[in-house]
Tab-separated table of C-alpha atoms in Angstrom:
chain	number	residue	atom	x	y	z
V	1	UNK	CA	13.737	18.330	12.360
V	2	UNK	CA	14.942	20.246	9.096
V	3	UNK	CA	14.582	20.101	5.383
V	4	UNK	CA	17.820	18.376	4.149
V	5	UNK	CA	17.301	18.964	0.116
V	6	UNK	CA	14.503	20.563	-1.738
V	7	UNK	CA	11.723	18.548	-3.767
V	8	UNK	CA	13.033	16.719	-6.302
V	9	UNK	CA	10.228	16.410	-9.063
V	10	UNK	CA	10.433	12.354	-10.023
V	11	UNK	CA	8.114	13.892	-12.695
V	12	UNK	CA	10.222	14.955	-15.766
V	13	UNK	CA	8.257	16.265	-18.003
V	14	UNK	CA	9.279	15.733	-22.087
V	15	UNK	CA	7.473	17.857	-24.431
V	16	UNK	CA	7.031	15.688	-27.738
V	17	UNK	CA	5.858	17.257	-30.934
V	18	UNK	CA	3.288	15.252	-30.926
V	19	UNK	CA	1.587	16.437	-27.792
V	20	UNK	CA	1.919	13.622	-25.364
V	21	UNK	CA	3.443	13.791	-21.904
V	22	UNK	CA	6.005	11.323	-20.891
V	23	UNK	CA	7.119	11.603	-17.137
V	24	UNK	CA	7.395	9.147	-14.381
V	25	UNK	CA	4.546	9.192	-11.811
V	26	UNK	CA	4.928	11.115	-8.042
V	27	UNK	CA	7.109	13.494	-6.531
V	28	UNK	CA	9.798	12.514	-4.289
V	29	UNK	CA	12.067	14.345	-1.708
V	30	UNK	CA	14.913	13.387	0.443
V	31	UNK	CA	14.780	15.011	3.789
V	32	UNK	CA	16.336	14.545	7.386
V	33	UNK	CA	15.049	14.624	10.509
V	34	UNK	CA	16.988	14.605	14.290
V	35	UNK	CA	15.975	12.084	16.574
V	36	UNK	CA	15.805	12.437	20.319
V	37	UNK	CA	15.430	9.108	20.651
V	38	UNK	CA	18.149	7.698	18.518
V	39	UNK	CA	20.682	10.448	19.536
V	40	UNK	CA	21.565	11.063	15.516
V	41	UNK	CA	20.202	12.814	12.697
V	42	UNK	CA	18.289	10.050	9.360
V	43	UNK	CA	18.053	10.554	6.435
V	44	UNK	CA	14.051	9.787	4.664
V	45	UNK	CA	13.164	9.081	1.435
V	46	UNK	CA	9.914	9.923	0.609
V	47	UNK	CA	7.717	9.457	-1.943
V	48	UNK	CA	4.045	10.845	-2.338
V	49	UNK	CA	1.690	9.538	-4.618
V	50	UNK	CA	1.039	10.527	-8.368
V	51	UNK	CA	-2.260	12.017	-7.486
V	52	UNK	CA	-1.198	13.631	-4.408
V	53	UNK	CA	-1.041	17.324	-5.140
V	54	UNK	CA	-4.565	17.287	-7.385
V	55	UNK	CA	-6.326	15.331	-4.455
V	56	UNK	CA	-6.268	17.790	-1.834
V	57	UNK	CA	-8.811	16.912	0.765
V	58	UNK	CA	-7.202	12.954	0.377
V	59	UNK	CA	-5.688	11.225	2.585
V	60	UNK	CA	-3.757	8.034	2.234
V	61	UNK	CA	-1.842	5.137	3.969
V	62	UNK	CA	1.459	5.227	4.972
V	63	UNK	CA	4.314	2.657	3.843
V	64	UNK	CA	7.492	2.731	6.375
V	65	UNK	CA	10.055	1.155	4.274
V	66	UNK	CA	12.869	-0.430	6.475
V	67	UNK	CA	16.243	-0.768	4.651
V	68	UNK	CA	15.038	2.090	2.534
V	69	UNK	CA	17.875	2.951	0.303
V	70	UNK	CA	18.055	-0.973	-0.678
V	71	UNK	CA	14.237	-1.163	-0.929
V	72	UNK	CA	12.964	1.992	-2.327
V	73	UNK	CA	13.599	2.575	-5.915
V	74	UNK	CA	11.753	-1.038	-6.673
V	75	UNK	CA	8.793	-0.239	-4.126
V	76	UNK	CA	7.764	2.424	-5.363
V	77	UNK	CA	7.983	0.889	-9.052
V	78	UNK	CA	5.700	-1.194	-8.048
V	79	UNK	CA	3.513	0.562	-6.577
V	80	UNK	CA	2.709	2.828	-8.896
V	81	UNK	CA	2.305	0.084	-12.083
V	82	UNK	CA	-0.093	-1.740	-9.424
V	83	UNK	CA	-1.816	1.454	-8.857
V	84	UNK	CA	-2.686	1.948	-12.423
V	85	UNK	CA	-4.599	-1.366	-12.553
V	86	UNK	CA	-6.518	-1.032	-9.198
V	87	UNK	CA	-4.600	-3.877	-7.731
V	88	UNK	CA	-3.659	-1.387	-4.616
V	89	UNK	CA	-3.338	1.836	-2.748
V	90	UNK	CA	-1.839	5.172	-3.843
V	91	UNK	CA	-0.229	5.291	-0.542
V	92	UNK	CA	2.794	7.409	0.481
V	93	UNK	CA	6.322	5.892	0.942
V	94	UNK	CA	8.780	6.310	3.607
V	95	UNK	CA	11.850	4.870	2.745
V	96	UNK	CA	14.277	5.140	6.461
V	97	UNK	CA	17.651	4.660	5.526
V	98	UNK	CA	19.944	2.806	7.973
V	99	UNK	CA	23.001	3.830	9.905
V	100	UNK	CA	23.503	0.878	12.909
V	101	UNK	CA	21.350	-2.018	10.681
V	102	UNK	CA	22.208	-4.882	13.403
V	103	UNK	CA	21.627	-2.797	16.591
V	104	UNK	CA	18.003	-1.194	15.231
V	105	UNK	CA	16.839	-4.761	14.130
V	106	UNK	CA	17.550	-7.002	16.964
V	107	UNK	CA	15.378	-7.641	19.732
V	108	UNK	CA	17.722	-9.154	22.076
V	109	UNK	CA	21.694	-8.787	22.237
V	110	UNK	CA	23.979	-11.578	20.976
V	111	UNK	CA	27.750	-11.447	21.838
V	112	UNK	CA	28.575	-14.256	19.087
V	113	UNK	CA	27.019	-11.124	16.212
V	114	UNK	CA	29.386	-8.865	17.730
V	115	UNK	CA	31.368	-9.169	14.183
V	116	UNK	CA	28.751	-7.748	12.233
V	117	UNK	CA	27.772	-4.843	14.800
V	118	UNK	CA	26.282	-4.515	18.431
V	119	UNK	CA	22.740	-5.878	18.172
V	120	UNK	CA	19.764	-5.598	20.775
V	121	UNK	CA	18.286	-1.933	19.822
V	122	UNK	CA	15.108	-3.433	18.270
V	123	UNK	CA	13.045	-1.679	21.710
V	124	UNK	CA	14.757	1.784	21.315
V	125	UNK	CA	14.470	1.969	17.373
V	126	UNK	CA	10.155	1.309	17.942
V	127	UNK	CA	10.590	4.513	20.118
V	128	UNK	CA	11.378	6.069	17.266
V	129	UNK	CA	8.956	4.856	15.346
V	130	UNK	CA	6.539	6.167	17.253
V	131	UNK	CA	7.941	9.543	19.468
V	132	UNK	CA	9.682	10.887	16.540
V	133	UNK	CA	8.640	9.296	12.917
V	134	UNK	CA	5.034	8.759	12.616
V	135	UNK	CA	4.531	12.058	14.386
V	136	UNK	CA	6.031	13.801	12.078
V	137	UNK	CA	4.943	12.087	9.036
V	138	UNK	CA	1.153	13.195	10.736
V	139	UNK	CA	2.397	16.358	10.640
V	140	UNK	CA	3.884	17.340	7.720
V	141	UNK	CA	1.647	14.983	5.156
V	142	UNK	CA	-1.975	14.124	4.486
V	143	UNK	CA	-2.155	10.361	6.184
V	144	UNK	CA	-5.228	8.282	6.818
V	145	UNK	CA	-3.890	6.863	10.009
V	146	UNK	CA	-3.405	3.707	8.192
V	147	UNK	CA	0.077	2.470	8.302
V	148	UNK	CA	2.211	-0.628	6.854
V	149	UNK	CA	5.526	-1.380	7.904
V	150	UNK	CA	7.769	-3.591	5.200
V	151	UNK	CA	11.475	-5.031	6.072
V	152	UNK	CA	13.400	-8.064	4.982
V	153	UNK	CA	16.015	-10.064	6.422
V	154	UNK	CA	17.091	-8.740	9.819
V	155	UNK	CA	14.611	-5.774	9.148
V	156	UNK	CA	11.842	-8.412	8.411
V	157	UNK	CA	12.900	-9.904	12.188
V	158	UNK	CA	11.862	-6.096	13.367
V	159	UNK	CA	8.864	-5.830	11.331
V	160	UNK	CA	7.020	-9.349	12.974
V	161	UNK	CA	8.388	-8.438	16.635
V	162	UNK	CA	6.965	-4.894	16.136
V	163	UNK	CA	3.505	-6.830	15.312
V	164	UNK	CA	3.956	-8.512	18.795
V	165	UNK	CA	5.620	-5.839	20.484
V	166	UNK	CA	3.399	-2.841	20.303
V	167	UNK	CA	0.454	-3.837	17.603
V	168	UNK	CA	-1.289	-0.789	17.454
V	169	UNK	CA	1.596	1.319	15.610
V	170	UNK	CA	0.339	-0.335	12.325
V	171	UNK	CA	-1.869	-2.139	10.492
V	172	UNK	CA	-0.054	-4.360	8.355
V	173	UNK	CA	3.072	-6.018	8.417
V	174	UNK	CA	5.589	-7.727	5.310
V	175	UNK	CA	8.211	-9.328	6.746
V	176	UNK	CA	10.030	-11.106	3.693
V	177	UNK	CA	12.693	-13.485	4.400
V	178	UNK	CA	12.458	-12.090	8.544
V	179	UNK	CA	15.379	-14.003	10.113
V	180	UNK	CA	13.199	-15.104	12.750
V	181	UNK	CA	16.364	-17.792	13.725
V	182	UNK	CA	17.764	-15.043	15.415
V	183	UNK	CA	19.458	-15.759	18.863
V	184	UNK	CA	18.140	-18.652	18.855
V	185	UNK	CA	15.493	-18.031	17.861
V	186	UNK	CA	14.420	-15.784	20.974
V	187	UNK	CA	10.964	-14.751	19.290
V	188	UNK	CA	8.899	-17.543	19.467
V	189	UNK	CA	8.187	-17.720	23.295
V	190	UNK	CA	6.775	-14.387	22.886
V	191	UNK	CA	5.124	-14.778	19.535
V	192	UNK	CA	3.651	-17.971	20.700
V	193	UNK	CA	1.850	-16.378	23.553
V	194	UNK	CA	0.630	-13.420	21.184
V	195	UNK	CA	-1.112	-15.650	18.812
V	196	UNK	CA	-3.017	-17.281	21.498
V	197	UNK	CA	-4.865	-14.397	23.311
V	198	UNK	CA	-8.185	-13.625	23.412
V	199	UNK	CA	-8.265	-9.678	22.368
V	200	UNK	CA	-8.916	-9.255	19.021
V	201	UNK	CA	-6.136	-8.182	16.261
V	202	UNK	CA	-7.571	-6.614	13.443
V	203	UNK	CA	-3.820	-6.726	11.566
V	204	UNK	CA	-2.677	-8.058	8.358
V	205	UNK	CA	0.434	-10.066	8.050
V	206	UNK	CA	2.459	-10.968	4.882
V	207	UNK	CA	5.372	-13.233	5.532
V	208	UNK	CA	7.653	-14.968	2.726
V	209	UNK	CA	10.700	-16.847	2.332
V	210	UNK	CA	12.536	-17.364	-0.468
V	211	UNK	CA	14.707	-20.879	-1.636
V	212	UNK	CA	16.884	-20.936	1.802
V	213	UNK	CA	17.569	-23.448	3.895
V	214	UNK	CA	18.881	-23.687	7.042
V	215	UNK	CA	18.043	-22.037	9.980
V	216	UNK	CA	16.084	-19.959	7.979
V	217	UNK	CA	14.311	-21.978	6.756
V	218	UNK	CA	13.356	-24.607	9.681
V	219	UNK	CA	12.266	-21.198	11.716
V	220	UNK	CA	10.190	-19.726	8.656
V	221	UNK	CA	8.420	-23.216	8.907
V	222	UNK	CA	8.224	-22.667	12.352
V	223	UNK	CA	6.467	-19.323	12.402
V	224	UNK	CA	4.378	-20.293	9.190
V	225	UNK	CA	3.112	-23.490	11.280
V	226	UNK	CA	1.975	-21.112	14.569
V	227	UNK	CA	0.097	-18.697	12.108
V	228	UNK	CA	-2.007	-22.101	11.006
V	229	UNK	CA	-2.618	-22.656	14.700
V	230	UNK	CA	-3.368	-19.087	15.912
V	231	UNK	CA	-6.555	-18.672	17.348
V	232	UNK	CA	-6.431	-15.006	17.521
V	233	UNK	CA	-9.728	-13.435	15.962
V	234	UNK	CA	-9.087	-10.867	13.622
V	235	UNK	CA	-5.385	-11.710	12.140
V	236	UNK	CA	-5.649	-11.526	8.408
V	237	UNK	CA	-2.302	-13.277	6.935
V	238	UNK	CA	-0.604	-14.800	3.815
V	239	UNK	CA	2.808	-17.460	4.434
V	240	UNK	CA	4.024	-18.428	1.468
V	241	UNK	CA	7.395	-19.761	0.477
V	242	UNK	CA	8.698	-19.551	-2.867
V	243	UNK	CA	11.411	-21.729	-4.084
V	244	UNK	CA	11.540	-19.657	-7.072
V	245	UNK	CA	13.336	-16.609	-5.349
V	246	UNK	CA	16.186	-16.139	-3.494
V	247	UNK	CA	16.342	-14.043	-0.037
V	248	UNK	CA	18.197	-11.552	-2.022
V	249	UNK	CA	14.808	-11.483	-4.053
V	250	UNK	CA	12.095	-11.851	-1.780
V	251	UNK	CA	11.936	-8.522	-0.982
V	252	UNK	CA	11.645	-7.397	-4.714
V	253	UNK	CA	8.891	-10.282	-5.808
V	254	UNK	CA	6.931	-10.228	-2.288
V	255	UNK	CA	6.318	-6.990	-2.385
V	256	UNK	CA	3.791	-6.913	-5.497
V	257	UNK	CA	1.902	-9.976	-3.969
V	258	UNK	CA	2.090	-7.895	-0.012
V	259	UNK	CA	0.629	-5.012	-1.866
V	260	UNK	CA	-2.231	-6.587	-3.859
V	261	UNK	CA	-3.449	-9.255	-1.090
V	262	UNK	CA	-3.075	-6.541	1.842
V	263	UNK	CA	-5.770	-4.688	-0.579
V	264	UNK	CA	-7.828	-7.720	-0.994
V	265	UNK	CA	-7.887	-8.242	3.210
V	266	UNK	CA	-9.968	-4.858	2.938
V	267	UNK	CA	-11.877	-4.858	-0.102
V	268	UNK	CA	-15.773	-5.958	0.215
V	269	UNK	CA	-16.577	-9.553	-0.877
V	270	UNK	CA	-18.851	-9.703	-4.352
V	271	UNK	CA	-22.218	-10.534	-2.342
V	272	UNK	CA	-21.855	-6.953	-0.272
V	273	UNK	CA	-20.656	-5.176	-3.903
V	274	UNK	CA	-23.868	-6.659	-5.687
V	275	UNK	CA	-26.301	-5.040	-2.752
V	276	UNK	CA	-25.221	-1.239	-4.616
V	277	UNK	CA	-23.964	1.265	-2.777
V	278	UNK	CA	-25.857	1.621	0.394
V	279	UNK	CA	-23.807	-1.496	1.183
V	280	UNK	CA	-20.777	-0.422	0.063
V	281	UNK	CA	-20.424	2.583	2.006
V	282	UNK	CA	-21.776	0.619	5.193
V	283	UNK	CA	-18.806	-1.794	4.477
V	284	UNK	CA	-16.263	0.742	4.816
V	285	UNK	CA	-17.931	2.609	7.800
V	286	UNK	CA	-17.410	-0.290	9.709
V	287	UNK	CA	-14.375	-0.999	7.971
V	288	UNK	CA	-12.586	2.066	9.576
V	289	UNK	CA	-14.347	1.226	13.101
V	290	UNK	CA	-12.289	-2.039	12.819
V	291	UNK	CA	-9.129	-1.263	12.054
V	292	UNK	CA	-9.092	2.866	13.708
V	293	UNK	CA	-8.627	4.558	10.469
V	294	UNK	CA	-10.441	6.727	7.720
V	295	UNK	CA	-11.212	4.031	5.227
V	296	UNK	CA	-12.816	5.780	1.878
V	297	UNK	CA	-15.030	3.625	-0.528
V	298	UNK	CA	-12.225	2.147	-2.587
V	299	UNK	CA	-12.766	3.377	-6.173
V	300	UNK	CA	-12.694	-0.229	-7.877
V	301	UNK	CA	-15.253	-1.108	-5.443
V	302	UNK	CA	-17.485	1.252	-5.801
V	303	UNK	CA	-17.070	0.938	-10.111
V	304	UNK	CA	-17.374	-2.799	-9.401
V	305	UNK	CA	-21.053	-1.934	-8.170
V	306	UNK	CA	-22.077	0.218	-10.574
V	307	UNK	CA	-20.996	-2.169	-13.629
V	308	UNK	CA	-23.109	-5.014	-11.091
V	309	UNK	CA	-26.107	-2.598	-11.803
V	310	UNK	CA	-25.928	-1.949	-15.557
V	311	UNK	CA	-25.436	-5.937	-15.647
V	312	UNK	CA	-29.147	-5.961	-14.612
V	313	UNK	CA	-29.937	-3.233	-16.754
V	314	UNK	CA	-30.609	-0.537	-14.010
V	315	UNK	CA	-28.980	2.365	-16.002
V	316	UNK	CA	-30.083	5.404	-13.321
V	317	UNK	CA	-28.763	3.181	-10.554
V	318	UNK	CA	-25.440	2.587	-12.552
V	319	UNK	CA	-24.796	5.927	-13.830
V	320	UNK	CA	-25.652	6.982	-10.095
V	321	UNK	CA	-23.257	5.419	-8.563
V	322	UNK	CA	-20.620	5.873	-11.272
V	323	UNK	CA	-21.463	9.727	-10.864
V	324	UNK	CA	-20.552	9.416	-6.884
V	325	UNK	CA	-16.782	7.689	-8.335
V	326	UNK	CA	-16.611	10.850	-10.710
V	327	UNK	CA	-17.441	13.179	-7.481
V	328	UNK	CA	-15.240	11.606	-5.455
V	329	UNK	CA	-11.951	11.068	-8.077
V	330	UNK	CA	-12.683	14.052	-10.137
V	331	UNK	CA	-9.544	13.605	-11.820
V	332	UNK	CA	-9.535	9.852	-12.835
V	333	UNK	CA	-10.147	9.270	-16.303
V	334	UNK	CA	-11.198	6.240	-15.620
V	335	UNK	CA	-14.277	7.674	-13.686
V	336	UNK	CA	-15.232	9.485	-16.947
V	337	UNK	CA	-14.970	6.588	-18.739
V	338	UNK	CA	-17.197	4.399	-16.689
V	339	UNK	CA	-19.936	6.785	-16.237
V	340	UNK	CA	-19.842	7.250	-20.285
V	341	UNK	CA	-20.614	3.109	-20.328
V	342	UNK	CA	-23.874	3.837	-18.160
V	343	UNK	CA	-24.975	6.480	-20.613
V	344	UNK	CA	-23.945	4.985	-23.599
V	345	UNK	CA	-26.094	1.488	-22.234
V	346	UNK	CA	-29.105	3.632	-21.343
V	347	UNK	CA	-29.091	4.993	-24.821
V	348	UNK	CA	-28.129	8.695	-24.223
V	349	UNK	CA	-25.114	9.421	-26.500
V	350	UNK	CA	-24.884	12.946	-25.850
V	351	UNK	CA	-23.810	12.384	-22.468
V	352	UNK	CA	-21.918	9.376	-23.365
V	353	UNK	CA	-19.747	11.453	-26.007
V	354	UNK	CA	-19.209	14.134	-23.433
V	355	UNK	CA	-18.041	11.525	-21.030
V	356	UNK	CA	-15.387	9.790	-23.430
V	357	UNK	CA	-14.025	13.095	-24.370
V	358	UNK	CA	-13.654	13.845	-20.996
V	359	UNK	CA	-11.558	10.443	-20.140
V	360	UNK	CA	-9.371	10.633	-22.643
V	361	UNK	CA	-8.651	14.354	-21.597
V	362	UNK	CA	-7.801	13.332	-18.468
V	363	UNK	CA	-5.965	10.387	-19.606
V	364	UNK	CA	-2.658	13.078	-20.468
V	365	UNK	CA	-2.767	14.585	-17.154
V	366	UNK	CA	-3.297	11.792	-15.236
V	367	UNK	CA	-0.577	9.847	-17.007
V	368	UNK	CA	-1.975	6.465	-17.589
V	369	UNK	CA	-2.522	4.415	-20.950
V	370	UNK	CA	-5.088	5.715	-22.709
V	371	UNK	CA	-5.520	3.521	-26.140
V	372	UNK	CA	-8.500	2.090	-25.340
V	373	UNK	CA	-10.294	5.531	-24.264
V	374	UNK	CA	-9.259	6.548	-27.914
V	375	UNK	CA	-10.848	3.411	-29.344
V	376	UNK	CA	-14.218	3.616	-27.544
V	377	UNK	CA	-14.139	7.409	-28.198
V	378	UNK	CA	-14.037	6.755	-32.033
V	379	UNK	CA	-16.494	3.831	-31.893
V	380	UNK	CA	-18.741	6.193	-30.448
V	381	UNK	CA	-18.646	8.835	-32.918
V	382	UNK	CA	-19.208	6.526	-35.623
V	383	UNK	CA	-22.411	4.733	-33.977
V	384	UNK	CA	-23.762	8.438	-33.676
V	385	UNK	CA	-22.474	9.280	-37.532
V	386	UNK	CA	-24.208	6.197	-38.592
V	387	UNK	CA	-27.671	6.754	-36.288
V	388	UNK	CA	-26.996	3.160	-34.457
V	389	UNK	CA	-27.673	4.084	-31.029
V	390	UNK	CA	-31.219	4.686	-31.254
């Protein structure tokens, strides 16, 4: 396994007269690794989140992107707008370009596809997944042990037999428009049985289809109708179909809604968040027993608690736990932000102003909009100018 091209910085930083930073969020690289398994070199393209390199005790989930030169460019788009609103992970991307599409996607062989290439590899491509891959994403990146896998159309087919296949090689699965007809739809049998055991599967499953008909269609209804049925504790999953897209588009608007609700299937519900955070870190303790990976207090969580305190009006308790978000994302301007609401509700604007200067500092280097920072910065300094805050 070799280096194939240096880093190339996604971040481009322009130097405006007027002191702002404008560059596009996370480092990239394109590398290449050889695969024993697959008997041929492939080509990776990675992606590593915006906060990667200033975090450096963090570690975060892993998104294998099937189809990755099709898929990657809009993933990680969305990703990162979704990260700047809390409505997901920083994660890291993998984008796995393809060489033999058909024969790495199909489970079974089928003579009458012979046109479009030799199918039935779908067994020897999860090899390597997981001999040559994963291992060497472990190795060579800060990971959580959390990992989603994302394909569509043929690669979609992959992702949902890799769920019943060998389930403990990830955690969550989007499969958008998965052309689960295939070979007859050879699948179900299988799937059927999977859905029905007894262990428990502590997986999340995203599955769309676009405005198709068809045998696409009839076996997304199919597949949507088992998960109703399924009696399997543990599965977490979303079906939806929406007329709206096309299965040249599925991929592009499914991933947004994959991403947030695959955040929602771990976040704590409102009743555990209003308990403080005691509870909160309990949730995620035996959030990471349940699913076999390090799961961190997610930041909005843990905000979402301390805003639940000043709400009763238990500043130290609020600015407490805010403090803990500042300790643990000590470069999130956000965090600054937050803990200046605590001391600005408790009364103590010294430590409020301090705060506020300190978010919007941040703001720059963290790259995020930072308008309203400004606002409540200068609304600040005018209730001290004027002696309102006492």
């Amino acid at each position: 396994m070799y280096k194939k091209l240096a880093s190339i910085l996604i971040g481009i930083v322009l130097s405006l007269s007027f002191n702002v930073n404008a560059k596009v969020r996370g480092n990239a690289e394109v590398i290449t690794i050889t695969s024993e398994v697959l008997n041929e070199s492939r080509d990776l393209l990675i992606h590593l989140p915006n906060n990667y390199a200033r975090y450096k005790d963090t570690t975060y989930p892993v998104l294998y992107l099937l189809d990755g030169q099709r898929n990657f460019a809009h993933t990680i788009g969305t990703l990162d707008l979704l990260n700047q609103s809390g409505m997901t992970q920083e994660m890291i991307v993998i984008g796995i370009t393809n060489t033999e599409r058909t024969r790495d996607f199909t489970p079974t062989y089928d003579e009458s596809y012979n046109e479009w290439g030799i199918s039935g590899g779908a067994d020897n491509f999860l090899d390597f997944l997981e001999q040559d891959l994963k291992p060497y994403v472990k190795a060579n990146y800060r990971t959580n042990n959390y990992a989603i896998i994302a394909g569509h159309s043929l690669s979609a087919l992959f992702t949902v037999y890799a769920l019943q296949e060998r389930p403990d090689m990830f955690q969550a699965y989007f499969a958008f428009s998965p052309s689960l007809w295939w070979h007859e739809e050879v699948i179900f049998p299988a799937a059927e049985q999977f859905f029905s055991a007894e262990q428990d599967l502590n997986k999340y499953l995203y599955v769309n289809m676009g405005s198709e008909g068809g045998h696409m269609l009839s076996a997304f209804e199919r597949y949507s109708e088992l998960l109703k049925n399924s009696t399997r504790n543990g599965l977490t999953f979303d079906a939806e179909l929406d007329t709206s897209e096309s299965h040249n588009t599925s991929a592009l608007a499914g991933m947004s809604l994959a991403l947030q609700k695959q955040l929602n299937s771990l976040r704590p519900t409102g009743a555990i968040i209003q308990k403080g955070l005691p509870a909160v870190q309990q949730y995620y303790k035996d959030l990471s027993q349940k699913y076999g990976f390090q799961a961190k207090p997610e930041y909005k969580a843990v905000n979402h608690a301390g805003y639940a305190a000043l709400k009763q009006q238990d500043f130290e308790s609020a600015i407490e736990i805010f403090k803990s978000n500042v300790a643990t994302f000590p470069n999130k301007s956000d965090a600054y932000d937050s803990l200046a609401d605590g001391y600005e509700a408790k009364g103590d604007l010294a430590m409020a102003l301090k705060m506020r200067e300190k978010a919007l500092a941040m703001s720059y280097d963290e790259n995020v909009e930072n308008g309203a920072y400004k606002t409540r910065l200068a609304n600040l300094r005018k209730k001290i100018a004027e002696g309102t805050g006492d």
